[in-house]
Tab-separated table of C-alpha atoms in Angstrom:
chain	number	residue	atom	x	y	z
A	564	MET	CA	90.478	78.330	91.602
A	565	ASN	CA	87.065	76.699	91.617
A	566	LEU	CA	84.368	77.085	94.810
A	567	GLY	CA	85.047	73.557	95.797
A	568	VAL	CA	88.723	74.253	96.937
A	569	TYR	CA	88.318	77.710	98.352
A	570	ARG	CA	84.978	75.671	101.189
A	571	THR	CA	87.978	73.346	101.633
A	572	MET	CA	89.881	76.032	102.921
A	573	LEU	CA	87.733	77.584	105.145
A	574	ALA	CA	86.122	74.359	106.475
A	575	ASN	CA	90.368	73.513	107.735
A	576	SER	CA	90.209	77.282	108.528
A	577	ILE	CA	87.514	76.942	110.786
A	578	GLN	CA	88.862	74.246	112.580
A	579	GLN	CA	92.495	75.406	113.253
A	580	VAL	CA	90.586	78.621	114.711
A	581	LEU	CA	88.909	75.153	116.843
A	582	ILE	CA	92.170	73.714	117.732
A	583	TYR	CA	93.289	76.937	118.155
A	584	ARG	CA	90.937	78.476	120.738
A	585	THR	CA	93.125	80.789	123.388
A	586	THR	CA	95.086	81.864	120.791
A	587	SER	CA	91.708	83.134	118.746
A	588	ILE	CA	89.917	84.400	121.829
A	589	LEU	CA	93.013	86.452	121.677
A	590	ILE	CA	93.049	87.820	119.044
A	591	VAL	CA	89.836	88.751	119.778
A	592	ILE	CA	89.642	90.528	122.776
A	593	PHE	CA	93.321	91.920	121.403
A	594	GLY	CA	91.462	93.003	118.265
A	595	LEU	CA	89.518	95.150	120.688
A	596	LEU	CA	91.446	96.709	122.856
A	597	PHE	CA	93.734	98.606	120.514
A	598	TYR	CA	90.035	99.491	118.674
A	599	ILE	CA	88.081	100.646	122.205
A	600	ILE	CA	92.087	103.336	123.090
A	601	GLU	CA	91.110	104.424	119.435
A	602	MET	CA	87.973	105.450	120.903
A	603	PHE	CA	89.005	106.518	123.425
A	604	ALA	CA	91.709	108.859	122.383
A	605	GLY	CA	89.025	110.998	120.307
A	606	MET	CA	87.367	111.284	123.253
A	607	VAL	CA	90.256	112.467	124.211
A	608	TYR	CA	91.381	115.375	121.925
A	609	PHE	CA	87.570	116.490	121.301
A	610	SER	CA	86.477	117.039	124.937
A	611	TYR	CA	88.564	120.615	123.923
A	612	THR	CA	87.154	121.567	120.728
A	613	ASP	CA	84.084	120.407	118.766
A	614	ASN	CA	86.845	121.232	115.463
A	615	ILE	CA	90.042	119.380	114.817
A	616	LEU	CA	91.195	121.191	111.174
A	617	GLY	CA	87.517	120.253	110.055
A	618	TRP	CA	87.648	117.483	111.955
A	619	THR	CA	84.674	116.418	114.243
A	620	LYS	CA	84.745	113.961	116.382
A	621	TRP	CA	81.546	111.777	115.000
A	622	ASP	CA	83.989	112.353	111.982
A	623	TYR	CA	86.774	110.874	113.720
A	624	PHE	CA	84.442	108.257	114.874
A	625	SER	CA	83.977	107.137	111.530
A	626	LEU	CA	87.983	106.854	110.202
A	627	VAL	CA	88.374	104.737	113.064
A	628	THR	CA	85.251	102.418	112.542
A	629	THR	CA	86.411	102.393	109.217
A	630	ALA	CA	90.562	101.188	108.386
A	631	SER	CA	89.025	98.524	111.763
A	632	ILE	CA	86.677	97.214	108.917
A	633	ILE	CA	89.331	97.673	105.840
A	634	GLN	CA	92.086	95.775	108.509
A	635	TYR	CA	90.341	93.606	109.797
A	636	SER	CA	89.130	91.878	106.652
A	637	TYR	CA	92.034	92.176	105.256
A	638	ASN	CA	93.140	89.826	107.853
A	639	LEU	CA	90.068	87.855	107.681
A	640	ILE	CA	90.630	86.904	104.048
A	641	PHE	CA	94.222	87.786	102.848
A	642	VAL	CA	96.348	88.014	105.936
A	643	TRP	CA	97.543	83.688	105.933
A	644	GLY	CA	98.282	83.390	102.588
A	645	VAL	CA	100.482	86.041	102.948
A	646	SER	CA	102.472	85.483	105.479
A	647	GLY	CA	102.913	82.231	104.968
A	648	LEU	CA	103.901	83.058	100.963
A	649	ILE	CA	107.517	84.004	101.801
A	650	SER	CA	108.906	81.416	104.291
A	651	ASN	CA	107.912	79.101	100.818
A	652	ILE	CA	109.433	81.030	98.172
A	653	ILE	CA	112.569	81.740	100.289
A	654	GLU	CA	112.604	77.113	101.117
A	655	GLY	CA	111.671	76.711	97.860
A	656	ASN	CA	108.490	74.865	99.039
A	657	LEU	CA	106.421	75.994	96.045
A	658	ASP	CA	105.982	73.676	93.988
A	659	TYR	CA	103.420	71.602	95.537
A	660	ILE	CA	101.243	74.039	94.488
A	661	ILE	CA	102.606	75.401	91.123
A	662	LEU	CA	101.969	71.166	89.959
A	663	ARG	CA	98.849	71.346	90.812
A	664	PRO	CA	95.961	72.773	88.039
A	665	LEU	CA	94.689	76.264	90.118
A	666	ASN	CA	95.576	79.791	89.833
A	667	SER	CA	99.066	79.411	92.332
A	668	PHE	CA	98.476	83.013	92.929
A	669	TRP	CA	94.555	82.584	93.926
A	670	TYR	CA	95.145	79.933	96.239
A	671	TYR	CA	97.566	82.139	98.252
A	672	ALA	CA	95.910	84.891	98.021
A	673	LEU	CA	93.166	82.820	99.512
A	674	TYR	CA	95.219	80.510	101.300
A	675	LYS	CA	93.517	80.508	104.660
A	676	ALA	CA	90.621	82.591	106.379
A	677	ASP	CA	91.525	84.243	109.652
A	678	PHE	CA	87.850	83.640	111.601
A	679	PRO	CA	88.212	85.586	114.687
A	680	SER	CA	88.685	88.962	112.973
A	681	ILE	CA	84.572	88.208	112.008
A	682	ILE	CA	83.778	89.953	115.789
A	683	ASN	CA	85.895	93.049	114.934
A	684	ILE	CA	84.424	93.050	111.691
A	685	ILE	CA	81.167	93.043	112.527
A	686	LEU	CA	81.833	95.587	115.718
A	687	GLY	CA	82.967	97.998	112.943
A	688	ILE	CA	80.115	97.103	111.102
A	689	ILE	CA	77.359	98.250	113.832
A	690	VAL	CA	79.608	101.094	114.905
A	691	GLN	CA	79.778	102.499	111.058
A	692	SER	CA	75.564	101.873	110.608
A	693	TRP	CA	74.976	103.594	113.895
A	694	ILE	CA	77.183	106.455	113.263
A	695	ILE	CA	76.178	106.692	109.268
A	696	SER	CA	72.269	106.872	110.527
A	697	LYS	CA	73.210	109.370	112.845
A	698	ARG	CA	73.459	111.340	108.886
A	699	ASN	CA	71.365	112.347	106.207
A	700	LEU	CA	73.640	110.033	104.144
A	701	SER	CA	71.692	109.643	100.651
A	702	VAL	CA	71.756	106.028	98.708
A	703	LEU	CA	74.749	106.670	96.461
A	704	GLN	CA	76.570	107.733	99.311
A	705	ILE	CA	76.421	105.140	100.760
A	706	LEU	CA	77.086	102.978	98.460
A	707	LEU	CA	80.047	104.358	97.285
A	708	TYR	CA	81.190	104.124	100.937
A	709	ILE	CA	80.809	100.400	100.776
A	710	LEU	CA	82.910	100.601	97.210
A	711	CYS	CA	85.700	102.613	98.804
A	712	VAL	CA	85.628	100.241	101.963
A	713	LEU	CA	86.216	97.622	99.406
A	714	ILE	CA	88.615	99.139	97.553
A	715	GLY	CA	91.041	99.828	100.704
A	716	ILE	CA	90.770	96.101	101.400
A	717	TRP	CA	91.643	94.898	98.706
A	718	PHE	CA	94.438	98.057	97.921
A	719	ILE	CA	96.365	96.055	101.341
A	720	PHE	CA	96.438	92.741	100.026
A	721	LEU	CA	98.950	94.354	96.506
A	722	LEU	CA	100.394	96.386	98.569
A	723	ASN	CA	101.427	93.386	101.423
A	724	TYR	CA	101.552	90.700	98.437
A	725	LEU	CA	104.138	93.897	96.864
A	726	VAL	CA	105.976	93.378	99.505
A	727	VAL	CA	106.005	89.295	99.901
A	728	MET	CA	107.136	88.926	96.631
A	729	VAL	CA	110.597	90.730	97.120
A	730	SER	CA	111.951	87.391	98.226
A	731	PHE	CA	111.432	86.079	94.767
A	732	TRP	CA	114.532	88.407	94.124
A	733	LYS	CA	115.634	88.783	97.569
A	734	GLU	CA	116.430	87.218	100.862
A	735	LYS	CA	114.941	88.368	104.393
A	736	SER	CA	112.554	90.081	102.269
A	737	GLU	CA	110.546	89.832	105.615
A	738	ALA	CA	112.247	93.173	106.975
A	739	LEU	CA	110.567	94.897	104.531
A	740	MET	CA	106.873	93.806	105.993
A	741	TRP	CA	107.016	96.867	108.435
A	742	ILE	CA	106.720	99.154	105.054
A	743	PRO	CA	103.194	98.524	104.296
A	744	GLU	CA	102.373	97.652	107.670
A	745	THR	CA	103.753	100.983	109.152
A	746	LEU	CA	101.843	103.155	106.057
A	747	MET	CA	98.363	101.439	107.029
A	748	GLU	CA	99.678	103.022	110.648
A	749	ASN	CA	99.253	106.211	109.229
A	750	SER	CA	96.594	106.197	107.344
A	751	THR	CA	94.126	106.469	109.950
A	752	ARG	CA	94.535	109.230	111.190
A	753	PRO	CA	92.980	112.031	109.263
A	754	ALA	CA	94.629	113.268	106.132
A	755	SER	CA	94.625	116.656	106.317
A	756	ILE	CA	96.862	117.423	109.912
A	757	TYR	CA	99.852	115.534	108.129
A	758	PRO	CA	102.660	118.348	106.302
A	759	LYS	CA	101.805	119.232	103.032
A	760	TRP	CA	104.302	116.942	100.278
A	761	ILE	CA	102.804	113.687	103.183
A	762	GLN	CA	99.704	114.528	101.948
A	763	ILE	CA	101.019	115.039	97.607
A	764	LEU	CA	103.231	110.843	98.773
A	765	LEU	CA	100.752	109.315	100.688
A	766	MET	CA	97.388	110.061	98.281
A	767	TRP	CA	99.081	111.186	94.592
A	768	ILE	CA	101.987	108.330	94.638
A	769	LEU	CA	101.216	105.614	96.782
A	770	PRO	CA	98.062	106.185	97.975
A	771	ALA	CA	97.441	104.743	101.565
A	772	LEU	CA	96.038	107.772	103.057
A	773	THR	CA	92.689	107.289	99.945
A	774	SER	CA	92.263	103.931	100.349
A	775	ILE	CA	91.521	104.973	104.667
A	776	ASN	CA	90.439	108.629	104.648
A	777	LEU	CA	88.167	108.354	101.250
A	778	PRO	CA	85.320	105.664	102.115
A	779	VAL	CA	85.124	108.375	105.786
A	780	ASP	CA	85.583	111.789	102.865
A	781	ILE	CA	81.933	110.433	100.841
A	782	ILE	CA	79.863	109.921	104.343
A	783	ARG	CA	80.730	113.609	104.951
A	784	GLY	CA	80.336	114.802	101.956
A	785	ARG	CA	83.899	116.069	101.512
A	786	ILE	CA	84.713	114.556	97.954
A	787	ASN	CA	87.941	114.459	96.152
A	788	VAL	CA	86.519	114.047	92.470
A	789	MET	CA	89.751	113.728	90.984
A	790	ASN	CA	91.524	112.361	94.259
A	791	MET	CA	88.413	109.018	93.536
A	792	CYS	CA	88.834	109.072	90.511
A	793	TRP	CA	93.192	108.501	90.306
A	794	TYR	CA	93.539	106.155	93.232
A	795	ILE	CA	90.347	103.918	90.755
A	796	ILE	CA	92.940	104.175	88.980
A	797	PHE	CA	95.951	103.328	90.472
A	798	VAL	CA	94.564	100.212	92.001
A	799	THR	CA	93.505	98.604	88.618
A	800	VAL	CA	96.858	99.287	87.365
A	801	PHE	CA	98.477	97.709	89.944
A	802	THR	CA	96.307	94.612	90.123
A	803	VAL	CA	97.562	93.895	86.666
A	804	ILE	CA	101.169	94.868	87.626
A	805	ILE	CA	101.061	92.896	90.948
A	806	TYR	CA	99.661	90.036	88.841
A	807	LYS	CA	102.321	89.650	86.043
A	808	MET	CA	104.959	89.627	88.756
A	809	TRP	CA	103.869	87.357	90.767
A	810	TYR	CA	104.629	85.121	87.507
A	811	ALA	CA	107.655	86.845	86.609
A	812	GLY	CA	108.949	85.927	90.414
A	813	LEU	CA	107.357	82.127	89.870
A	814	ARG	CA	109.949	82.414	86.473
A	815	LYS	CA	112.422	83.164	88.807
A	816	TYR	CA	112.151	81.103	90.987
A	817	GLN	CA	114.743	78.128	92.745
A	818	SER	CA	112.864	74.774	94.368
A	819	SER	CA	114.849	73.296	96.878
A	820	ASN	CA	113.495	69.802	95.558
């Protein structure tokens, strides 16, 4: 898919925001509301103590804010393409795209942008920049933080795309969408609060906890180098697997036409 096609998709997304203005405003309001509730909960937790399992109040705020940036960046770039794909697969409506001279994987991945999410992303970046300014971080730490946030956005996309592609082989796979949602929701908590077996499961087997906790661990200066290297290798291999699964799914696809 070339840049011209993507610009057209973005233009269509802006038109949709203008048409559904009320819905867009509500998305922004509810997004801000959930973020404020999470921050308020942190204030309550740390009103009784300065430290919970090695996490300070500012570490917690940084974790919640980083999770918000990653989640809403995923929504901005990928969520519409992923959410609309299941019905197109099940109803056999992919023909129109497959016949076009486009990379169908990237077409659906970048199908439409969710522009209302930009407000929550900007707020998160402002808050996180302020938190980072209170710490004496090196340039390398800041660059690693940004890199891990970008990898986290890509990881969420891969996880959701994996569930969506089950539709090529099984009907009613939309019922599985709760899995990535639940995993990412629970990953917005400090990894150290979970039992050891959950930490092993979500940091080494399917590193959802790592995707949210690692950027903050970099800021805290508590990087587990082995876990970071494993996470990068996992996401790289996961990308190749998902890409190959897409084309395996297309060979399984049955058109309604």
